[in-house]
Coordinates of C-alpha atoms in Angstrom, one line a residue:
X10 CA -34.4 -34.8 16.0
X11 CA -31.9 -32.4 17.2
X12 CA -30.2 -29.9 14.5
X13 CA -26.4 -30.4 14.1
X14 CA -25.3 -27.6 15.1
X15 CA -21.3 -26.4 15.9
X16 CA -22.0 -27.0 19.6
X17 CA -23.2 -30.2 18.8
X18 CA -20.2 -31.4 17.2
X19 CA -17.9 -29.7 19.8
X20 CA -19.4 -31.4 22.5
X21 CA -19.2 -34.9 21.0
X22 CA -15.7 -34.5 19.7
X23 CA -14.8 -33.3 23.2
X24 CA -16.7 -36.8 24.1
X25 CA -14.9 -38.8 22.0
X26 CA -11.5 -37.5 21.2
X27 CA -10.4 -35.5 24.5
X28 CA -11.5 -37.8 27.7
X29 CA -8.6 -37.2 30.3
X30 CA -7.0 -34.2 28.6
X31 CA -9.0 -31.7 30.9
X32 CA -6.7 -32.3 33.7
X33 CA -3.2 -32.3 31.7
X34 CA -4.1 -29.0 30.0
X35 CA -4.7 -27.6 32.8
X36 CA -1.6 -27.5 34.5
X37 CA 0.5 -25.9 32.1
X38 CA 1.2 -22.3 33.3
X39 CA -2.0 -19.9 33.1
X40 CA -2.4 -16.8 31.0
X41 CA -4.6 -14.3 31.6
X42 CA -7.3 -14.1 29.3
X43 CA -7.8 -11.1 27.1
X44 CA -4.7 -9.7 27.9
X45 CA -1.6 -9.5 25.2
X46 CA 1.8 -10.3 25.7
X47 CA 4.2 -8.9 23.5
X48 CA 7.6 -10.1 22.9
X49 CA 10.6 -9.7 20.2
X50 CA 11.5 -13.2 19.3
X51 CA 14.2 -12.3 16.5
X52 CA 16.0 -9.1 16.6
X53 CA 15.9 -7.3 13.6
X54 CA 18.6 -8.6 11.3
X55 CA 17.9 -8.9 8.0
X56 CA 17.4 -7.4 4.7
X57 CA 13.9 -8.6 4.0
X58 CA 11.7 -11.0 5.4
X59 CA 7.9 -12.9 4.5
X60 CA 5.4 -14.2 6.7
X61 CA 5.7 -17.7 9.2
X62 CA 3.9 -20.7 7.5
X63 CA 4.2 -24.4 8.4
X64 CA 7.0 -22.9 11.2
X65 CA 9.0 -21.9 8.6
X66 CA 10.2 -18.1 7.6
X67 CA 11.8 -16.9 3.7
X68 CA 14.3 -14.4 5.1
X69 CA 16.8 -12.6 3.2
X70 CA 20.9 -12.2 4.3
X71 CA 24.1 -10.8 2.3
X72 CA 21.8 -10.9 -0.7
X73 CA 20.4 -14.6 -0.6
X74 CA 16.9 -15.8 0.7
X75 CA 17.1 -18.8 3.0
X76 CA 14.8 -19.9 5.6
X77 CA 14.1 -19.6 9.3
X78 CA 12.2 -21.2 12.2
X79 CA 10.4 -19.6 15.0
X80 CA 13.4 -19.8 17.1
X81 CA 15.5 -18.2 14.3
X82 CA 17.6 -21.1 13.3
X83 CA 18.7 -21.4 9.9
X84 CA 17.1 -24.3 9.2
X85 CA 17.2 -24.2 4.7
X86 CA 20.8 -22.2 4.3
X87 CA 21.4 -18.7 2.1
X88 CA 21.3 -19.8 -1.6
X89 CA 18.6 -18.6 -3.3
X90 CA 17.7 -15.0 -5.1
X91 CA 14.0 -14.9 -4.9
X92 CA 12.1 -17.5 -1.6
X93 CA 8.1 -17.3 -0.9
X94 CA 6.2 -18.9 1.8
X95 CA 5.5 -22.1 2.4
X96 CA 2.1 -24.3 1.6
X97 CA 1.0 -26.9 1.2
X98 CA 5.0 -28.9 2.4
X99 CA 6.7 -26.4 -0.3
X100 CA 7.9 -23.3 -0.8
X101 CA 8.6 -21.8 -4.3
X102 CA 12.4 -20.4 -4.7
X103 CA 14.6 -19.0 -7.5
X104 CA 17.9 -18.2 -8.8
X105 CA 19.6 -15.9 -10.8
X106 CA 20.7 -17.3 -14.2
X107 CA 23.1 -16.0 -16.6
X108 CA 20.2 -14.5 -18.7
X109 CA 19.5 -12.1 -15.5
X110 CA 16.3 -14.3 -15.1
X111 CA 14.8 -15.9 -11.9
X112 CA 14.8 -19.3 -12.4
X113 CA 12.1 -21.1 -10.6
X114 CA 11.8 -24.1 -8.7
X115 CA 11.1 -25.1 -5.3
X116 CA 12.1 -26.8 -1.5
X117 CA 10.6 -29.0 0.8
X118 CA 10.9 -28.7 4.6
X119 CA 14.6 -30.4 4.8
X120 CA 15.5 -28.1 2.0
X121 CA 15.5 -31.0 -0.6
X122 CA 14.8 -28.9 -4.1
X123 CA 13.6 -29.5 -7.4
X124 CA 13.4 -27.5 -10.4
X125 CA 10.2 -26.8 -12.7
X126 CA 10.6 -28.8 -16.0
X127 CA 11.0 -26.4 -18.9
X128 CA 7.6 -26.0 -21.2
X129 CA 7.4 -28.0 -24.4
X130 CA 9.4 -25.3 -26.2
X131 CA 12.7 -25.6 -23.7
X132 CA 12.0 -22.4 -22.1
X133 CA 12.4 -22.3 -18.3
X134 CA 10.1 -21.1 -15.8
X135 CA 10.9 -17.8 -14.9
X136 CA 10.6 -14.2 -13.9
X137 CA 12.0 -11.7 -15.7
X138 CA 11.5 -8.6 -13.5
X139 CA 14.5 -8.9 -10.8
X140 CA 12.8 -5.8 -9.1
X141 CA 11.0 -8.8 -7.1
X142 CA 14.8 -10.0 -6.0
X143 CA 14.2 -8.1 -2.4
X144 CA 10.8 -8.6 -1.5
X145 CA 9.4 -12.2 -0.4
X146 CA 7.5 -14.0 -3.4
X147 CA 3.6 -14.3 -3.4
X148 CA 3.5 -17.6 -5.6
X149 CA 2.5 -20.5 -3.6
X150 CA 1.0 -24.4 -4.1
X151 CA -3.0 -24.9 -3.5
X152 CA -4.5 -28.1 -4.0
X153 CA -0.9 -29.8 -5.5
X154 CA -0.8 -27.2 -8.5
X155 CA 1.1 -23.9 -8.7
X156 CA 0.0 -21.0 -11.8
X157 CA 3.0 -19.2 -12.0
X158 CA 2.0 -15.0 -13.7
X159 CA -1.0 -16.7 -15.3
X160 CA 1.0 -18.5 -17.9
X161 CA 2.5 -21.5 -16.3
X162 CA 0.0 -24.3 -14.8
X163 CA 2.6 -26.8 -12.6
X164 CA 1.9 -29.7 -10.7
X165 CA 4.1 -30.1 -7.2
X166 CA 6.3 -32.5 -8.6
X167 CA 7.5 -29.6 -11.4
X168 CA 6.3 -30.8 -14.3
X169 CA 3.6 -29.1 -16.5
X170 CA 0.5 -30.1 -16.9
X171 CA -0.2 -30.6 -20.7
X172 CA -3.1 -28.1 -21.9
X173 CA -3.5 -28.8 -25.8
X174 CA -4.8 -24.5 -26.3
X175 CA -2.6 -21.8 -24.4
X176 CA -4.4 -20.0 -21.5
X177 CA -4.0 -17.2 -18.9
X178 CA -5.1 -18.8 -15.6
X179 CA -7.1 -16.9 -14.0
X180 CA -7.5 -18.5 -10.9
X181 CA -6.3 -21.1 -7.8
X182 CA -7.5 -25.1 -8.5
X183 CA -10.6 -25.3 -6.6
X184 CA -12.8 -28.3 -6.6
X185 CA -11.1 -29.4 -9.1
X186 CA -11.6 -26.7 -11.8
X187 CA -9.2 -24.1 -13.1
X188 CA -10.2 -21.0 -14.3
X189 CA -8.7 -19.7 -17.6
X190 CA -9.2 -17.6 -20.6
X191 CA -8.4 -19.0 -24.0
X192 CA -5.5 -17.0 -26.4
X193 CA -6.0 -19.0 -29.6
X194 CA -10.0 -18.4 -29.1
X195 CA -10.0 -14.3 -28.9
X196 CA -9.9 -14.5 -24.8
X197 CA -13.1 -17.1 -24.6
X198 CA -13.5 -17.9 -20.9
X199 CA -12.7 -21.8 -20.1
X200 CA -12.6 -24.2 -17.1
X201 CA -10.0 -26.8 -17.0
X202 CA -9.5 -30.0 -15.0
X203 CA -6.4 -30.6 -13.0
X204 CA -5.3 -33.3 -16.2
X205 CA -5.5 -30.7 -19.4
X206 CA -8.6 -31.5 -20.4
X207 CA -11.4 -28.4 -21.4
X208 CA -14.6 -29.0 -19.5
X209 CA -15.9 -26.1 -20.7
X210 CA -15.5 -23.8 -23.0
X211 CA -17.5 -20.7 -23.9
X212 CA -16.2 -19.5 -27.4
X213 CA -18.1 -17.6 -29.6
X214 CA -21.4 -18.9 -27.5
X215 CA -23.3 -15.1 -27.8
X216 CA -27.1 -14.8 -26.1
X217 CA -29.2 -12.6 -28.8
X218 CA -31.8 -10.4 -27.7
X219 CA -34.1 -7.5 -28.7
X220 CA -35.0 -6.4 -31.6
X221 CA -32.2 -5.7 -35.0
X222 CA -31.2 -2.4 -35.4
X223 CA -29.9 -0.4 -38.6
X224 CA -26.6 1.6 -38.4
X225 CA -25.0 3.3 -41.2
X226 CA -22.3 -0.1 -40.7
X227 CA -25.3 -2.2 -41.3
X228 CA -27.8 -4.2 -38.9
X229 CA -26.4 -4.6 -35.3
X230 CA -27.8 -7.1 -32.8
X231 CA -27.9 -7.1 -28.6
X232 CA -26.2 -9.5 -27.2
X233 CA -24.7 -11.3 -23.9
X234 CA -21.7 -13.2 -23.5
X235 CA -20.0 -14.8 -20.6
X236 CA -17.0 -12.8 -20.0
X237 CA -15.0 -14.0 -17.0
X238 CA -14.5 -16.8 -14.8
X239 CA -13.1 -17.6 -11.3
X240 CA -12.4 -20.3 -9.2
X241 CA -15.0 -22.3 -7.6
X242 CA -16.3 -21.8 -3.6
X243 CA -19.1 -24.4 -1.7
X244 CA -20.1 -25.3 -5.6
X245 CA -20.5 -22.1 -6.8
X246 CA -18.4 -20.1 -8.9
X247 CA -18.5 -15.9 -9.6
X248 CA -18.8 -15.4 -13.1
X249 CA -19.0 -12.1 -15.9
X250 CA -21.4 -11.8 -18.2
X251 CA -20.7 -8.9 -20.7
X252 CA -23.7 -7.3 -22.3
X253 CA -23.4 -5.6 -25.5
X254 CA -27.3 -3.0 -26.2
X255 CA -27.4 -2.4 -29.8
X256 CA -29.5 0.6 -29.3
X257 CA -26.6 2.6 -27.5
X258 CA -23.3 0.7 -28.1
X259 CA -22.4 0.0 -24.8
X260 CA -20.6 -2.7 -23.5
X261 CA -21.3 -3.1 -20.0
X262 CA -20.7 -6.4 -17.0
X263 CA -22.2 -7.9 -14.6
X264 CA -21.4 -10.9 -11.6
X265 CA -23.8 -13.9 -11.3
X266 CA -23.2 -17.4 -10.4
X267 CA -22.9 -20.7 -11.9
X268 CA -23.0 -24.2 -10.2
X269 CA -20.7 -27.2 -11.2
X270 CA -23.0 -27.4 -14.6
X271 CA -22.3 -24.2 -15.7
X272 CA -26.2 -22.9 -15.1
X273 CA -26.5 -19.5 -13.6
X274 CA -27.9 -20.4 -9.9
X275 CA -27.9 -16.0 -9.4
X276 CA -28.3 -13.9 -12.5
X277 CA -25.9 -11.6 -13.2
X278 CA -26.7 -8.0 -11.7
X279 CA -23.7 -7.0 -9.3
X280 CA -21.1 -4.9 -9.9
X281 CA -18.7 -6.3 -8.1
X282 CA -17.9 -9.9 -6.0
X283 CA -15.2 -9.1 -2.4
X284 CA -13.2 -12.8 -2.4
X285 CA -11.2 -13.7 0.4
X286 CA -7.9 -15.4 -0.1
X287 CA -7.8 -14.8 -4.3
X288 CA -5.0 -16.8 -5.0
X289 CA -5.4 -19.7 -2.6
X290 CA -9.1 -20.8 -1.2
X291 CA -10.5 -18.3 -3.2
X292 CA -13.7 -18.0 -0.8
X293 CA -16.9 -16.5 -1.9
X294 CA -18.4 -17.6 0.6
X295 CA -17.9 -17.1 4.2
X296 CA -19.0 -20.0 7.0
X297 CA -22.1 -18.4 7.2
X298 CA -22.9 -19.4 3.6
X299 CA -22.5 -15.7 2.5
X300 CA -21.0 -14.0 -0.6
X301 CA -20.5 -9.8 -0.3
X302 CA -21.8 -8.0 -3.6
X303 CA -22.2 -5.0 -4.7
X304 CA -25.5 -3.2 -6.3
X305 CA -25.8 -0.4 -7.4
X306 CA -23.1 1.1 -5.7
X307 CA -23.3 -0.3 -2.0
X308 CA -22.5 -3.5 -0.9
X309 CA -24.6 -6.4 1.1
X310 CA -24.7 -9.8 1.3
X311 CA -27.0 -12.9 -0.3
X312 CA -27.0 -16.5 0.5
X313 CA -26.4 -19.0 -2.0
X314 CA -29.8 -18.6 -3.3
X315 CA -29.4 -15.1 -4.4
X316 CA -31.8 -14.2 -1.5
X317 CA -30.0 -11.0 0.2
X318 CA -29.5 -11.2 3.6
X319 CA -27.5 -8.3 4.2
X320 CA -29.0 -5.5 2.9
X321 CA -27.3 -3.4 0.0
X322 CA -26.7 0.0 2.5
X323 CA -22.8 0.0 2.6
X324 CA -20.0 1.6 1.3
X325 CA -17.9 -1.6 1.7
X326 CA -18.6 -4.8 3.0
X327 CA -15.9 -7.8 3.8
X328 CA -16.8 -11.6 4.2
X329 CA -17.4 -12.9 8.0
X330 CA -14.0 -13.7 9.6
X331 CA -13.6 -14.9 13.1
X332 CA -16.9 -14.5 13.9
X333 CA -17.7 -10.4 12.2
X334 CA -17.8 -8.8 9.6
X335 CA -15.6 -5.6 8.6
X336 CA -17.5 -3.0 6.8
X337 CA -17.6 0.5 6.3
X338 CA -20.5 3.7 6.5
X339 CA -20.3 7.3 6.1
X340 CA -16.0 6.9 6.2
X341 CA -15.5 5.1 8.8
X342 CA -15.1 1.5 9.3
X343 CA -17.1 -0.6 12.4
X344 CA -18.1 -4.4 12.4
X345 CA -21.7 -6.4 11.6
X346 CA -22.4 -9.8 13.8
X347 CA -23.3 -12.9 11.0
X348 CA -27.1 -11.2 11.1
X349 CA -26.5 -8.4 10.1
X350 CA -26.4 -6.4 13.6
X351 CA -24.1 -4.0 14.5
X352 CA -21.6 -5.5 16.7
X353 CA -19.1 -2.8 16.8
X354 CA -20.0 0.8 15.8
X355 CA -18.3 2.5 12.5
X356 CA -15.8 4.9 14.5
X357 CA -12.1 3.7 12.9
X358 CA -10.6 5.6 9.9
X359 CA -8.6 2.3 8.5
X360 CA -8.8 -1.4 10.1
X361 CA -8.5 -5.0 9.5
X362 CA -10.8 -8.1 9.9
X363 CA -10.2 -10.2 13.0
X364 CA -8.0 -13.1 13.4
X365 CA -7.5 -14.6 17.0
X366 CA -9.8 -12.2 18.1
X367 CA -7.8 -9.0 17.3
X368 CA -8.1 -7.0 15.1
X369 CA -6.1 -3.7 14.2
X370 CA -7.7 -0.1 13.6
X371 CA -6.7 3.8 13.2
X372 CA -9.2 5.9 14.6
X373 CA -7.3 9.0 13.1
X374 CA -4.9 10.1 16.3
X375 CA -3.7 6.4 17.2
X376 CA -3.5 2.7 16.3
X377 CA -4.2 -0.1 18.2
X378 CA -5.5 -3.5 18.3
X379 CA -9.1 -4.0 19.8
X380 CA -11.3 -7.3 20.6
X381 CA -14.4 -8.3 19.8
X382 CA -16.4 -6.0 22.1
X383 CA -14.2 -3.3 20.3
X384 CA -12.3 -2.8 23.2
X385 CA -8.8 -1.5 23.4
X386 CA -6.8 -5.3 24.0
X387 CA -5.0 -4.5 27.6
X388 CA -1.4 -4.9 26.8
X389 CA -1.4 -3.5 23.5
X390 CA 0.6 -0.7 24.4
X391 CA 3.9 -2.8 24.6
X392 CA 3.3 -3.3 20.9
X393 CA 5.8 -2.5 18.9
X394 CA 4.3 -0.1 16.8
X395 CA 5.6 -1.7 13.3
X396 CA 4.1 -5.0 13.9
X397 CA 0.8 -4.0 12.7
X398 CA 0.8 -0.5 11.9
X399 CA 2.8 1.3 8.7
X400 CA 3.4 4.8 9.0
X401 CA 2.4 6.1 5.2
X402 CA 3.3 9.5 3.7
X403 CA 1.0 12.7 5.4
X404 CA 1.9 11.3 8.2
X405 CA -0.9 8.1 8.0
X406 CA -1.9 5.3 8.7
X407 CA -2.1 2.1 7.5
X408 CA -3.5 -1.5 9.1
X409 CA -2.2 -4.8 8.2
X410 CA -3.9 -8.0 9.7
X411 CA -2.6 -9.5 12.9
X412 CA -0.9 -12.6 12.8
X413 CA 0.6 -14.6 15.8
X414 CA 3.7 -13.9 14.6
X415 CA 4.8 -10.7 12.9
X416 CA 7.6 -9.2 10.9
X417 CA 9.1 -6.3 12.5
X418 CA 11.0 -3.7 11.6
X419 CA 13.8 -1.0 12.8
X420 CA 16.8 0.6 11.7
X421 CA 16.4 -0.5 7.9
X422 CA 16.7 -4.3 9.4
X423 CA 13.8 -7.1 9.8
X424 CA 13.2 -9.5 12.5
X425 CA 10.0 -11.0 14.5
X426 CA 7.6 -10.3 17.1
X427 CA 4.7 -12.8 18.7
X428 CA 1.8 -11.9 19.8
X429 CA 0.3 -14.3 22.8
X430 CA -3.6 -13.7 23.3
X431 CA -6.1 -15.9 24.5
X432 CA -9.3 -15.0 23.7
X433 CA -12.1 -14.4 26.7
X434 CA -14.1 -17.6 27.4
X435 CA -17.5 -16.9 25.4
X436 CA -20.9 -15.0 26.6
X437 CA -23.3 -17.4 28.1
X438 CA -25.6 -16.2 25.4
X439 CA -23.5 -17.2 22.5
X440 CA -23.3 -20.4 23.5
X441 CA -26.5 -22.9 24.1
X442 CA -27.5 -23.3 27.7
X443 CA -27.2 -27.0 28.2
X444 CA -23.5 -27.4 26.3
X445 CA -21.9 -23.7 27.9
X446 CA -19.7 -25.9 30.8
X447 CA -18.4 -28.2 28.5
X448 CA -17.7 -25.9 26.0
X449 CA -15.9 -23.6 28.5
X450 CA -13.4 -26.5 30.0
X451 CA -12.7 -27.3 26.6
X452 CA -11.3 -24.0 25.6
X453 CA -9.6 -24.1 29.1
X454 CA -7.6 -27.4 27.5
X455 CA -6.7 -25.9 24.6
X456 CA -9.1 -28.4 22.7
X457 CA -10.7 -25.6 20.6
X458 CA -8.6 -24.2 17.3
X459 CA -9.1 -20.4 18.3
X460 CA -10.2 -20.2 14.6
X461 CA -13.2 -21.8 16.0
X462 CA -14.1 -20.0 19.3
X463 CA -16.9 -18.0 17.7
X464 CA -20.9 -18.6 16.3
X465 CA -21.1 -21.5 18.6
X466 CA -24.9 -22.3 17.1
X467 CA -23.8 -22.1 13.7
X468 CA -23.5 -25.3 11.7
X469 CA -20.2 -26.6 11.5
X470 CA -18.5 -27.7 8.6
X471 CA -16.4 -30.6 7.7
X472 CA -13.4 -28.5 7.5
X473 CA -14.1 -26.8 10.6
X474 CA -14.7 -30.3 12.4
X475 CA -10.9 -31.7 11.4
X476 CA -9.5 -28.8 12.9
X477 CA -11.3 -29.7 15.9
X478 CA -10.2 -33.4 16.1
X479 CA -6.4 -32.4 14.8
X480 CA -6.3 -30.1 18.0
X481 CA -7.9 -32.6 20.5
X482 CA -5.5 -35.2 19.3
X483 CA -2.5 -33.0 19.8
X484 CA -3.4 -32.6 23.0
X485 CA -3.8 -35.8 24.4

C-alpha cells in the first residue's frame, strides 16, 4: 500500500481538479523566478493604517477609520473611531460615544454594520482607553465568536453568549472549547463550549503529595493544582500545573498537555510553550506535528507523544513555518529543516520566520530579505526600506514578517507596497522521483497555494488539501 503522502495528494488533485489548466496558466505573462519586484501601490497618505485581509485595508483619514482595497478605493467610507482587520467576512469597528468610550460593533464587506448587544446589565461593549483611537485594532472573529479584553464572549451576529459564572477568557474558540478562568471560584481554570455551558471545571481540585509537615502556622501539605489553560491545537491543549512543596514554600509551574478528556497526554515539566497565532489558530503544533518547549532553559521540540525530537540545545526555538524553522544559538538567529538539520546557519542579529519564501533578517550592518537557501533575494535592493525593516532607537534594527502586501511609511503619512515573488521550482531531491514533473508544471499553473510549495513528502492535511482544490478550481 502506498503511504499518503503530500505528493500523493498533489498529484491526484492535479489529476482530478486541474486537467486543461496547464496550458491556460501558462500564457499569462512570465515572471522570473526568485527574483522580487517591488512596487508602491498606494502613496503614502494617511494617518494610520492595518494590514490587507480578505482584500480589504482599516485606514485612517481626517481622524476617521474607513476601509480600502488593494487598488486604494474607498470601498467602506470614513466613519468610524477605532477599525481592525478583517476575518472571518467581518471586521470589528468603533465609535466615540458621549461617555469618551469606543463603542464596539462591527461591518461586513458592503459595509452593512451591526452593533454588539449590551451585556445583561445594559452596559455596552466598549474600550475605555482612547489611546487605541490611532492605531488599527487587534480584535478579530475566529471560529464565529469574538472575546473582546478577556471579558466579553460575542457570537458574530452581536449578541452574548450567556455564561451563568463570570470569566476572563483566556483564549480563541478552538475545537470547540474556550479557555477561561473562573472570578466567582478564586481564578479556578475552566473550559467552555461555544453555548455557555462549563465542560470543565477545575475548582478547588488540589493533587496531595508527600509527607505532612509542622510549621509554627500548623501542619502544611504539598500539593499540585492545575493552573492555566489555553486553547486547543490537533486535540491537544497546553496546560499549567502549579506545584505548591511544603518543605520550602515554593510555588512553582510547569506546561504539560491534556487531550479532549482532560488527561495529561505530556506531564507537566517545561517552562515554557512558543504558540503561533495566540489569538486566532492558536497552533501548538506546527504541520510537522511539533510543539517548541522549553527545559531547563533551552528550547527543542517533541511530538505529540512527548517524545523530543528536537533536542533541548537552543536559546530560542519557533514553530516550522513555510517549510523551517527560526531559531537562535550563541546570539544570533539561523534556520533548522523539519529534522532538525541546519538548513541555514545562525549568522543574523534579528529576523523573522518565512512566508512566501522570504524572510527578513539584520545581520548587524544591513537588512534584507533572503530565501530559503539564505540567499540575499535578487531585487531586494528596490525595497523600500520601511516595508519590512523599523529603524529603533541606537540606531537598530528591527524585523517584521513579510507579507505580499505591506504598509509603508514616509513623511509622517502611510500607504502600501507589494511584494511579487515567485518561489524557485523545488530541488529534485525534495521532491519524490516519480511525481517531480508533475509537480513542477503544476506550480508553473499557479495550481499550488505558495503556502504549500515546501516538505513535499510530508503528510498532508485536510486543511492543507482544501487549499489545494480552492486554488486549482480558481484556476480553471
Amino acid at each position: 500500500m502506498i503511504k499518503k503522502q503530500r505528493i500523493c495528494s498533489l498529484t491526484l488533485s492535479m489529476i482530478l481538479l486541474a486537467g486543461a489548466a496547464f496550458p491556460a496558466a501558462a500564457a499569462a505573462a512570465p515572471q522570473e523566478r526568485g527574483v522580487l519586484t517591488y512596487s508602491e501601490i498606494i502613496p503614502p497618505q494617511y494617518e494610520s493604517a492595518g494590514r490587507f485581509s480578505e482584500g480589504l485595508a482599516p485606514v485612517r483619514k481626517d481622524g476617521k477609520w474607513g476601509f480600502i482595497d488593494e487598488e486604494g478605493k474607498t470601498v467602506i467610507p470614513f466613519q468610524y473611531d477605532l477599525a481592525g482587520s478583517f476575518k472571518e467576512g467581518l471586521a470589528v469597528v468603533g465609535t466615540l460615544s458621549a461617555t469618551n468610550a469606543i463603542e464596539l460593533g462591527f461591518v461586513d464587506h458592503a459595509g452593512a454594520y451591526t452593533p454588539f448587544q449590551p451585556d445583561k446589565d445594559g452596559n455596552p461593549v466598549s474600550i475605555k482607553d482612547t489611546t487605541k483611537l490611532t492605531e488599527p485594532y487587534g480584535g478579530i472573529f475566529h471560529n464565529g465568536c469574538f472575546t473582546h479584553e478577556g471579558d466579553y464572549f460575542l457570537r458574530s451576529d452581536g449578541s452574548h453568549v450567556d455564561y451563568e459564572g463570570s470569566y476572563l477568557f483566556a483564549g480563541p474558540v478552538n475545537e470547540g472549547l474556550v479557555p477561561a478562568q473562573s472570578i466567582n471560584e478564586g481564578g479556578a481554570p475552566v473550559y467552555l463550549d461555544v453555548n455557555g455551558n462549563v465542560v470543565k471545571n477545575w475548582g478547588d481540585e488540589l493533587e496531595s503529595f508527600g509527607p505532612e509537615i509542622s510549621t509554627d502556622r500548623g501542619t502544611v501539605q504539598s500539593f499540585r493544582f492545575v493552573s492555566r489553560v489555553t486553547s486547543f491545537h490537533q486535540g491537544l491543549a497546553p496546560v499549567g500545573q502549579g506545584t505548591y512543596d511544603a518543605s520550602t514554600a515554593e510555588l512553582t509551574g510547569l506546561w504539560g498537555f491534556m487531550d479532549r478528556n482532560f488527561n495529561w497526554v505530556i506531564q507537566p515539566q517545561f517552562t515554557d510553550c512558543l504558540i503561533y497565532d495566540k489569538e486566532s489558530n492558536h497552533q501548538a503544533f506546527g504541520p510537522t506535528g511539533l510543539a517548541m518547549v522549553q527545559k531547563d532553559g533551552r528550547y527543542g521540540a517533541i511530538d505529540k507523544t512527548g517524545k523530543t525530537v528536537i533536542p533541548f540545545q537552543y536559546e530560542e526555538l519557533w514553530p516550522l513555518k513555510d517549510g523551517l524553522m527560526l531559531y537562535k544559538e550563541n546570539g544570533k538567529c539561523g534556520y533548522l529543516n523539519p529534522d532538525g538539520s541546519v538548513a541555514i546557519r545562525p549568522q543574523f542579529v534579528k529576523a523573522t520566520s518565512f512566508n512566501n519564501g522570504l524572510a527578513a533578517v539584520y545581520d548587524g550592518s544591513r537588512a534584507y530579505l533572503i530565501d530559503q537557501a539564505g540567499n540575499p533575494v535578487p531585487g531586494g535592493d528596490k525595497l523600500d526600506p520601511t516595508t519590512y525593516f523599523v529603524e529603533t532607537e541606537n540606531n537598530g534594527k528591527s524585523v517584521k514578517y513579510p507579507l505580499e502586501i505591506a504598509v509603508i511609511q514616509n513623511g509622517g503619512k502611510y500607504g502600501y507596497g507589494k511584494l511579487e515573488y515567485l518561489r524557485p521550482l523545488p530541488a529534485k531531491t525534495e521532491v519524490s522521483s516519480w511525481a517531480y514533473e508533475e509537480v513542477a508544471a503544476a506550480i508553473e499553473a499557479d495550481l499550488v497555494p505558495s503556502s504549500l510549495q515546501n516538505l513535499y513528502l510530508s503528510n498532508i492535511t485536510r486543511e492543507e488539501f482544501c487549499a489545494l482544490v480552492i486554488q486549482a478550481i480558481g484556476e480553471t
